[in-house]
CSV table of C-alpha atoms in Angstrom, one decimal:
chain,number,residue,atom,x,y,z
A,1,UNK,CA,61.5,103.1,37.1
A,2,UNK,CA,63.5,102.0,40.1
A,3,UNK,CA,61.4,104.3,42.3
A,4,UNK,CA,58.2,102.8,40.9
A,5,UNK,CA,59.4,99.3,41.7
A,6,UNK,CA,60.3,100.3,45.2
A,7,UNK,CA,56.8,101.7,45.7
A,8,UNK,CA,55.3,98.4,44.5
A,9,UNK,CA,57.5,96.4,46.9
A,10,UNK,CA,56.4,98.7,49.8
A,11,UNK,CA,52.7,98.3,49.0
A,12,UNK,CA,53.2,94.5,48.8
A,13,UNK,CA,54.9,94.3,52.2
A,14,UNK,CA,52.1,96.4,53.8
A,15,UNK,CA,49.4,94.5,52.1
A,16,UNK,CA,50.4,91.0,53.4
A,17,UNK,CA,50.1,92.2,57.1
A,18,UNK,CA,46.7,90.5,57.3
A,19,UNK,CA,45.1,87.9,55.1
A,20,UNK,CA,41.5,87.0,55.5
A,21,UNK,CA,39.8,86.4,52.1
A,22,UNK,CA,39.2,82.8,51.0
A,23,UNK,CA,39.2,82.7,47.2
A,24,UNK,CA,40.0,79.7,45.2
A,25,UNK,CA,43.7,79.4,44.5
A,26,UNK,CA,45.7,77.9,41.7
A,27,UNK,CA,49.2,76.4,42.1
A,28,UNK,CA,49.9,77.2,38.4
A,29,UNK,CA,48.7,80.8,38.8
A,30,UNK,CA,50.3,82.2,35.7
A,31,UNK,CA,48.0,79.8,33.7
A,32,UNK,CA,45.2,82.2,34.8
A,33,UNK,CA,47.0,85.6,34.6
A,34,UNK,CA,43.9,87.8,34.8
A,35,UNK,CA,42.7,85.9,37.9
A,36,UNK,CA,46.0,86.9,39.5
A,37,UNK,CA,46.0,90.5,38.4
A,38,UNK,CA,43.6,92.5,36.1
A,39,UNK,CA,46.7,94.3,34.8
A,40,UNK,CA,47.7,91.2,32.8
A,41,UNK,CA,44.7,91.7,30.5
A,42,UNK,CA,45.9,92.3,26.9
A,43,UNK,CA,49.6,91.6,27.7
A,44,UNK,CA,49.8,88.9,24.9
A,45,UNK,CA,50.5,89.9,21.3
A,46,UNK,CA,46.9,89.6,20.1
A,47,UNK,CA,44.3,87.0,21.2
A,48,UNK,CA,44.8,84.7,24.2
A,49,UNK,CA,42.7,81.9,25.6
A,50,UNK,CA,43.3,80.2,29.0
A,51,UNK,CA,41.7,77.2,30.6
A,52,UNK,CA,42.7,76.0,34.1
A,53,UNK,CA,41.2,73.3,36.3
A,54,UNK,CA,42.1,72.3,39.9
A,55,UNK,CA,41.0,69.4,42.1
A,56,UNK,CA,42.1,70.0,45.7
A,57,UNK,CA,42.4,67.0,48.1
A,58,UNK,CA,41.0,64.4,45.6
A,59,UNK,CA,41.1,61.7,48.2
A,60,UNK,CA,38.3,63.3,50.2
A,61,UNK,CA,34.7,62.2,49.5
A,62,UNK,CA,33.8,65.6,48.2
A,63,UNK,CA,36.9,67.2,46.6
A,64,UNK,CA,37.2,71.0,46.1
A,65,UNK,CA,37.1,71.6,42.3
A,66,UNK,CA,37.6,74.9,40.5
A,67,UNK,CA,37.5,75.7,36.7
A,68,UNK,CA,38.5,78.9,35.1
A,69,UNK,CA,38.1,80.0,31.4
A,70,UNK,CA,39.3,83.3,30.1
A,71,UNK,CA,39.9,85.3,26.9
A,72,UNK,CA,41.7,88.6,26.4
A,73,UNK,CA,42.7,90.7,23.4
A,74,UNK,CA,45.4,93.3,22.9
A,75,UNK,CA,44.0,96.2,20.9
A,76,UNK,CA,47.2,98.1,20.0
A,77,UNK,CA,45.6,101.0,18.2
A,78,UNK,CA,43.8,102.0,21.5
A,79,UNK,CA,46.7,101.0,23.8
A,80,UNK,CA,44.1,98.9,25.6
A,81,UNK,CA,43.4,95.3,26.6
A,82,UNK,CA,39.9,93.8,26.9
A,83,UNK,CA,39.1,90.5,28.6
A,84,UNK,CA,36.3,88.1,29.8
A,85,UNK,CA,36.6,85.4,32.4
A,86,UNK,CA,34.3,82.7,33.8
A,87,UNK,CA,35.1,80.9,37.0
A,88,UNK,CA,33.1,78.0,38.7
A,89,UNK,CA,34.0,76.6,42.1
A,90,UNK,CA,32.4,73.8,44.1
A,91,UNK,CA,33.5,73.1,47.7
A,92,UNK,CA,32.6,70.6,50.4
A,93,UNK,CA,29.9,68.1,51.2
A,94,UNK,CA,27.2,70.8,51.1
A,95,UNK,CA,27.8,71.3,47.5
A,96,UNK,CA,28.5,75.0,47.9
A,97,UNK,CA,29.0,76.4,44.4
A,98,UNK,CA,29.9,79.8,43.1
A,99,UNK,CA,29.8,80.9,39.5
A,100,UNK,CA,31.5,84.2,38.5
A,101,UNK,CA,31.7,86.1,35.3
A,102,UNK,CA,33.8,89.2,34.9
A,103,UNK,CA,34.9,91.8,32.4
A,104,UNK,CA,38.4,93.3,32.3
A,105,UNK,CA,40.0,96.4,30.9
A,106,UNK,CA,43.6,97.8,30.9
A,107,UNK,CA,45.3,100.8,29.4
A,108,UNK,CA,49.0,100.5,28.4
A,109,UNK,CA,51.4,103.3,29.1
A,110,UNK,CA,54.6,103.0,27.1
A,111,UNK,CA,57.8,104.0,28.8
A,112,UNK,CA,61.4,104.1,27.8
A,113,UNK,CA,63.6,101.0,27.3
A,114,UNK,CA,60.6,98.8,26.5
A,115,UNK,CA,58.9,99.2,29.9
A,116,UNK,CA,55.1,99.3,30.0
A,117,UNK,CA,52.7,100.2,32.9
A,118,UNK,CA,49.4,98.4,32.7
A,119,UNK,CA,46.7,99.5,35.2
A,120,UNK,CA,43.6,97.3,35.1
A,121,UNK,CA,40.0,97.0,36.3
A,122,UNK,CA,37.7,94.1,36.8
A,123,UNK,CA,33.9,94.2,37.1
A,124,UNK,CA,32.2,90.9,37.9
A,125,UNK,CA,29.0,89.2,39.0
A,126,UNK,CA,28.9,86.2,41.4
A,127,UNK,CA,26.1,83.8,42.1
A,128,UNK,CA,26.3,81.2,44.8
A,129,UNK,CA,24.2,78.3,46.1
A,130,UNK,CA,24.3,75.9,49.0
A,131,UNK,CA,22.4,72.6,49.1
A,132,UNK,CA,21.1,72.5,52.7
A,133,UNK,CA,19.8,68.9,52.3
A,134,UNK,CA,23.4,67.6,52.1
A,135,UNK,CA,24.4,69.2,55.4
A,136,UNK,CA,24.1,67.5,58.8
A,137,UNK,CA,24.1,69.7,61.9
A,138,UNK,CA,24.9,68.5,65.5
A,139,UNK,CA,21.2,68.7,66.5
A,140,UNK,CA,19.9,66.8,63.5
A,141,UNK,CA,18.7,63.5,65.1
A,142,UNK,CA,15.4,63.2,63.3
A,143,UNK,CA,14.4,63.0,59.6
A,144,UNK,CA,11.2,64.1,57.8
A,145,UNK,CA,9.3,62.0,55.3
A,146,UNK,CA,11.6,63.1,52.5
A,147,UNK,CA,14.7,62.0,54.4
A,148,UNK,CA,15.9,65.5,55.1
A,149,UNK,CA,17.3,65.9,58.7
A,150,UNK,CA,15.3,68.1,61.0
A,151,UNK,CA,17.1,70.9,62.8
A,152,UNK,CA,16.1,73.6,65.3
A,153,UNK,CA,18.9,76.0,64.1
A,154,UNK,CA,17.0,79.1,62.9
A,155,UNK,CA,19.8,80.2,60.5
A,156,UNK,CA,19.6,76.8,58.7
A,157,UNK,CA,16.0,77.5,57.8
A,158,UNK,CA,17.0,80.8,56.1
A,159,UNK,CA,19.7,79.3,53.8
A,160,UNK,CA,19.2,80.6,50.3
A,161,UNK,CA,21.2,81.5,47.2
A,162,UNK,CA,23.4,84.6,47.1
A,163,UNK,CA,24.5,87.0,44.4
A,164,UNK,CA,26.6,90.1,44.4
A,165,UNK,CA,28.7,92.5,42.2
A,166,UNK,CA,32.4,92.7,42.8
A,167,UNK,CA,35.2,95.0,41.8
A,168,UNK,CA,39.0,94.6,41.6
A,169,UNK,CA,41.9,96.6,40.3
A,170,UNK,CA,45.6,95.9,39.6
A,171,UNK,CA,48.8,97.5,38.4
A,172,UNK,CA,51.5,95.6,36.3
A,173,UNK,CA,54.9,96.9,35.2
A,174,UNK,CA,56.7,94.8,32.7
A,175,UNK,CA,59.0,94.5,29.7
A,176,UNK,CA,60.3,91.5,27.7
A,177,UNK,CA,62.4,90.1,30.5
A,178,UNK,CA,60.8,91.1,33.9
A,179,UNK,CA,57.5,92.0,35.5
A,180,UNK,CA,56.1,93.1,38.9
A,181,UNK,CA,52.6,93.9,40.0
A,182,UNK,CA,50.1,94.3,42.8
A,183,UNK,CA,46.3,93.8,42.8
A,184,UNK,CA,43.4,94.3,45.2
A,185,UNK,CA,40.2,92.2,44.9
A,186,UNK,CA,36.8,92.7,46.6
A,187,UNK,CA,37.1,96.5,46.8
A,188,UNK,CA,33.5,96.9,47.7
A,189,UNK,CA,33.6,94.0,50.2
A,190,UNK,CA,30.3,92.5,49.0
A,191,UNK,CA,27.9,90.6,51.3
A,192,UNK,CA,28.4,86.9,50.6
A,193,UNK,CA,26.0,85.5,53.2
A,194,UNK,CA,23.7,82.6,52.3
A,195,UNK,CA,21.2,83.8,55.0
A,196,UNK,CA,19.6,87.1,55.8
A,197,UNK,CA,22.6,88.1,58.0
A,198,UNK,CA,25.6,90.1,56.8
A,199,UNK,CA,28.9,88.4,55.9
A,200,UNK,CA,31.3,90.8,54.1
A,201,UNK,CA,34.0,89.4,51.8
A,202,UNK,CA,37.2,91.0,52.9
A,203,UNK,CA,39.5,92.7,50.4
A,204,UNK,CA,42.3,90.4,49.1
A,205,UNK,CA,45.8,91.8,48.3
A,206,UNK,CA,48.3,90.1,46.0
A,207,UNK,CA,51.9,90.9,45.0
A,208,UNK,CA,53.9,89.1,42.4
A,209,UNK,CA,56.8,89.4,40.1
A,210,UNK,CA,59.2,87.4,38.0
A,211,UNK,CA,62.0,87.4,35.4
A,212,UNK,CA,62.6,85.6,32.1
A,213,UNK,CA,66.0,84.0,31.7
A,214,UNK,CA,67.0,83.3,28.1
A,215,UNK,CA,68.7,79.9,27.5
A,216,UNK,CA,70.7,81.1,24.5
A,217,UNK,CA,73.1,84.1,24.3
A,218,UNK,CA,75.3,83.2,21.4
A,219,UNK,CA,76.4,85.2,18.3
A,220,UNK,CA,73.8,83.5,16.0
A,221,UNK,CA,70.4,85.2,15.7
A,222,UNK,CA,67.4,83.0,16.3
A,223,UNK,CA,63.7,83.6,15.7
A,224,UNK,CA,62.8,81.8,18.9
A,225,UNK,CA,64.8,81.4,22.0
A,226,UNK,CA,63.8,79.1,24.9
A,227,UNK,CA,63.7,80.7,28.3
A,228,UNK,CA,62.9,79.9,32.0
A,229,UNK,CA,60.4,82.2,33.8
Protein backbone atom coordinates (compact mmCIF):
# COMPACT_ATOMS: atom_id res chain seq x y z
CA UNK A 1 0.00 0.00 0.00
CA UNK A 2 2.86 2.41 0.78
CA UNK A 3 4.30 1.80 -2.70
CA UNK A 4 0.92 2.57 -4.28
CA UNK A 5 0.64 5.85 -2.38
CA UNK A 6 4.16 6.80 -3.48
CA UNK A 7 3.19 6.15 -7.11
CA UNK A 8 0.12 8.39 -6.72
CA UNK A 9 2.27 11.18 -5.22
CA UNK A 10 4.77 10.91 -8.08
CA UNK A 11 2.02 11.12 -10.71
CA UNK A 12 0.54 14.13 -8.89
CA UNK A 13 3.85 16.04 -8.89
CA UNK A 14 4.39 15.27 -12.59
CA UNK A 15 0.85 16.25 -13.52
CA UNK A 16 0.98 19.76 -12.03
CA UNK A 17 3.94 20.73 -14.22
CA UNK A 18 1.60 22.52 -16.61
CA UNK A 19 -1.98 23.69 -16.05
CA UNK A 20 -4.02 24.96 -19.00
CA UNK A 21 -7.63 23.74 -18.72
CA UNK A 22 -10.23 26.24 -17.53
CA UNK A 23 -13.08 24.29 -15.95
CA UNK A 24 -15.40 25.74 -13.29
CA UNK A 25 -13.96 25.28 -9.81
CA UNK A 26 -15.65 24.94 -6.43
CA UNK A 27 -14.05 26.08 -3.18
CA UNK A 28 -16.03 23.38 -1.30
CA UNK A 29 -14.90 20.69 -3.74
CA UNK A 30 -15.77 17.75 -1.49
CA UNK A 31 -19.42 18.84 -1.79
CA UNK A 32 -19.14 17.66 -5.41
CA UNK A 33 -16.90 14.58 -5.05
CA UNK A 34 -17.58 13.06 -8.47
CA UNK A 35 -16.66 16.35 -10.12
CA UNK A 36 -13.31 16.12 -8.34
CA UNK A 37 -12.63 12.48 -9.18
CA UNK A 38 -14.82 9.81 -10.85
CA UNK A 39 -13.30 7.36 -8.34
CA UNK A 40 -15.53 8.87 -5.61
CA UNK A 41 -18.62 7.36 -7.28
CA UNK A 42 -20.33 4.93 -4.93
CA UNK A 43 -18.10 5.61 -1.92
CA UNK A 44 -21.12 6.37 0.30
CA UNK A 45 -22.93 3.55 2.10
CA UNK A 46 -25.91 3.49 -0.30
CA UNK A 47 -27.64 6.44 -2.02
CA UNK A 48 -26.11 9.93 -2.11
CA UNK A 49 -27.39 13.23 -3.54
CA UNK A 50 -25.21 16.36 -3.85
CA UNK A 51 -26.20 19.90 -4.80
CA UNK A 52 -23.62 22.70 -5.08
CA UNK A 53 -23.90 26.30 -6.33
CA UNK A 54 -21.19 28.92 -6.81
CA UNK A 55 -21.35 32.65 -7.60
CA UNK A 56 -17.90 34.01 -8.39
CA UNK A 57 -17.24 37.78 -8.21
CA UNK A 58 -20.89 38.69 -7.43
CA UNK A 59 -20.07 42.43 -7.46
CA UNK A 60 -19.47 42.33 -11.23
CA UNK A 61 -22.38 43.19 -13.57
CA UNK A 62 -22.40 39.62 -14.93
CA UNK A 63 -21.23 37.22 -12.25
CA UNK A 64 -19.91 33.75 -13.04
CA UNK A 65 -22.42 31.18 -11.77
CA UNK A 66 -22.12 27.39 -11.67
CA UNK A 67 -24.60 24.79 -10.41
CA UNK A 68 -23.96 21.08 -10.03
CA UNK A 69 -26.38 18.26 -9.15
CA UNK A 70 -25.25 14.65 -8.75
CA UNK A 71 -26.52 11.27 -7.59
CA UNK A 72 -24.56 8.06 -7.00
CA UNK A 73 -25.29 4.63 -5.59
CA UNK A 74 -23.09 1.94 -4.05
CA UNK A 75 -24.16 -1.46 -5.41
CA UNK A 76 -22.31 -3.74 -2.99
CA UNK A 77 -23.27 -7.07 -4.56
CA UNK A 78 -21.47 -6.01 -7.74
CA UNK A 79 -18.62 -4.17 -5.94
CA UNK A 80 -19.55 -1.24 -8.16
CA UNK A 81 -20.72 2.34 -8.00
CA UNK A 82 -22.99 4.10 -10.49
CA UNK A 83 -23.62 7.84 -10.77
CA UNK A 84 -25.12 10.67 -12.77
CA UNK A 85 -24.20 14.38 -12.70
CA UNK A 86 -25.60 17.53 -14.29
CA UNK A 87 -23.54 20.74 -14.42
CA UNK A 88 -24.58 24.17 -15.71
CA UNK A 89 -22.16 27.10 -16.00
CA UNK A 90 -22.78 30.69 -17.14
CA UNK A 91 -19.87 33.10 -17.56
CA UNK A 92 -19.39 36.72 -18.54
CA UNK A 93 -21.26 39.48 -20.32
CA UNK A 94 -21.67 37.40 -23.47
CA UNK A 95 -23.81 34.91 -21.61
CA UNK A 96 -21.56 31.97 -22.47
CA UNK A 97 -23.32 28.91 -21.09
CA UNK A 98 -22.35 25.27 -20.92
CA UNK A 99 -24.57 22.41 -19.83
CA UNK A 100 -23.01 19.03 -19.13
CA UNK A 101 -24.53 15.68 -18.27
CA UNK A 102 -22.34 12.70 -17.41
CA UNK A 103 -22.54 9.08 -16.35
CA UNK A 104 -20.09 7.48 -13.89
CA UNK A 105 -18.93 3.98 -13.03
CA UNK A 106 -16.43 2.59 -10.50
CA UNK A 107 -15.32 -0.88 -9.47
CA UNK A 108 -14.27 -1.46 -5.85
CA UNK A 109 -11.21 -3.61 -5.16
CA UNK A 110 -11.10 -4.69 -1.51
CA UNK A 111 -7.65 -4.87 0.11
CA UNK A 112 -6.38 -5.79 3.57
CA UNK A 113 -6.90 -3.60 6.66
CA UNK A 114 -10.00 -1.97 5.22
CA UNK A 115 -8.29 -0.32 2.24
CA UNK A 116 -10.21 -0.02 -1.03
CA UNK A 117 -9.01 0.84 -4.55
CA UNK A 118 -11.69 2.55 -6.64
CA UNK A 119 -10.88 3.16 -10.34
CA UNK A 120 -13.57 5.22 -12.06
CA UNK A 121 -14.74 6.33 -15.50
CA UNK A 122 -16.86 9.25 -16.67
CA UNK A 123 -18.61 9.65 -20.03
CA UNK A 124 -20.28 13.01 -20.60
CA UNK A 125 -21.90 15.25 -23.20
CA UNK A 126 -21.52 19.05 -23.20
CA UNK A 127 -23.55 21.68 -25.06
CA UNK A 128 -22.46 25.32 -25.13
CA UNK A 129 -23.91 28.59 -26.42
CA UNK A 130 -22.73 32.18 -26.78
CA UNK A 131 -25.01 35.18 -27.28
CA UNK A 132 -23.13 37.29 -29.86
CA UNK A 133 -25.64 40.15 -29.55
CA UNK A 134 -24.35 40.83 -26.02
CA UNK A 135 -20.72 41.22 -27.14
CA UNK A 136 -19.11 44.51 -28.17
CA UNK A 137 -15.91 44.24 -30.23
CA UNK A 138 -13.39 47.09 -30.71
CA UNK A 139 -14.52 47.84 -34.30
CA UNK A 140 -18.25 47.91 -33.50
CA UNK A 141 -19.08 51.59 -34.06
CA UNK A 142 -22.36 51.16 -35.90
CA UNK A 143 -25.63 49.39 -35.09
CA UNK A 144 -28.19 47.80 -37.39
CA UNK A 145 -31.95 48.37 -37.23
CA UNK A 146 -32.29 45.74 -34.50
CA UNK A 147 -29.75 47.50 -32.30
CA UNK A 148 -27.07 44.86 -32.78
CA UNK A 149 -23.53 46.24 -33.24
CA UNK A 150 -22.02 45.79 -36.71
CA UNK A 151 -18.55 44.29 -36.92
CA UNK A 152 -16.18 43.37 -39.73
CA UNK A 153 -14.58 40.55 -37.73
CA UNK A 154 -15.11 37.39 -39.87
CA UNK A 155 -14.90 35.05 -36.87
CA UNK A 156 -17.73 36.89 -35.11
CA UNK A 157 -20.09 36.10 -37.98
CA UNK A 158 -19.39 32.39 -37.58
CA UNK A 159 -20.26 32.23 -33.87
CA UNK A 160 -22.56 29.30 -33.19
CA UNK A 161 -23.35 26.73 -30.54
CA UNK A 162 -20.95 23.91 -29.74
CA UNK A 163 -21.37 20.36 -28.47
CA UNK A 164 -18.97 17.52 -27.79
CA UNK A 165 -18.46 14.23 -25.95
CA UNK A 166 -15.91 14.08 -23.16
CA UNK A 167 -14.17 11.35 -21.17
CA UNK A 168 -12.43 11.26 -17.80
CA UNK A 169 -10.89 8.71 -15.48
CA UNK A 170 -9.70 8.64 -11.88
CA UNK A 171 -8.25 6.44 -9.18
CA UNK A 172 -9.07 6.66 -5.48
CA UNK A 173 -7.47 4.73 -2.59
CA UNK A 174 -9.24 5.02 0.76
CA UNK A 175 -10.27 3.51 4.07
CA UNK A 176 -12.32 4.87 6.99
CA UNK A 177 -9.63 7.36 8.06
CA UNK A 178 -7.68 8.44 4.94
CA UNK A 179 -7.93 8.81 1.18
CA UNK A 180 -5.78 9.82 -1.79
CA UNK A 181 -6.51 10.04 -5.48
CA UNK A 182 -5.65 11.33 -8.93
CA UNK A 183 -7.89 12.10 -11.91
CA UNK A 184 -7.54 13.13 -15.55
CA UNK A 185 -10.29 15.01 -17.39
CA UNK A 186 -10.73 15.71 -21.12
CA UNK A 187 -8.82 12.60 -22.19
CA UNK A 188 -9.98 13.04 -25.79
CA UNK A 189 -9.25 16.81 -25.79
CA UNK A 190 -12.57 17.72 -27.48
CA UNK A 191 -12.98 20.68 -29.79
CA UNK A 192 -14.80 23.42 -27.82
CA UNK A 193 -14.73 26.16 -30.47
CA UNK A 194 -17.82 28.32 -31.03
CA UNK A 195 -16.74 28.92 -34.63
CA UNK A 196 -15.61 26.66 -37.48
CA UNK A 197 -12.01 26.79 -36.21
CA UNK A 198 -10.37 24.28 -33.86
CA UNK A 199 -9.95 24.96 -30.16
CA UNK A 200 -9.01 21.81 -28.26
CA UNK A 201 -9.81 21.58 -24.55
CA UNK A 202 -6.54 20.50 -22.86
CA UNK A 203 -6.45 17.62 -20.41
CA UNK A 204 -6.87 18.57 -16.75
CA UNK A 205 -5.01 16.74 -13.99
CA UNK A 206 -6.03 16.69 -10.34
CA UNK A 207 -4.43 15.24 -7.19
CA UNK A 208 -6.03 15.25 -3.76
CA UNK A 209 -6.02 13.53 -0.42
CA UNK A 210 -7.08 13.86 3.18
CA UNK A 211 -7.43 12.30 6.61
CA UNK A 212 -10.27 12.06 9.09
CA UNK A 213 -9.36 12.87 12.71
CA UNK A 214 -11.82 11.47 15.31
CA UNK A 215 -12.66 13.88 18.13
CA UNK A 216 -13.25 11.10 20.68
CA UNK A 217 -10.93 8.26 21.69
CA UNK A 218 -12.27 7.34 25.11
CA UNK A 219 -13.11 3.96 26.65
CA UNK A 220 -16.87 4.28 26.07
CA UNK A 221 -18.20 2.99 22.76
CA UNK A 222 -20.36 5.39 20.76
CA UNK A 223 -22.51 4.83 17.69
CA UNK A 224 -21.46 8.16 16.18
CA UNK A 225 -18.19 10.03 16.70
CA UNK A 226 -17.60 13.56 15.42
CA UNK A 227 -14.49 14.08 13.31
CA UNK A 228 -12.52 16.69 11.39
CA UNK A 229 -11.61 15.91 7.76
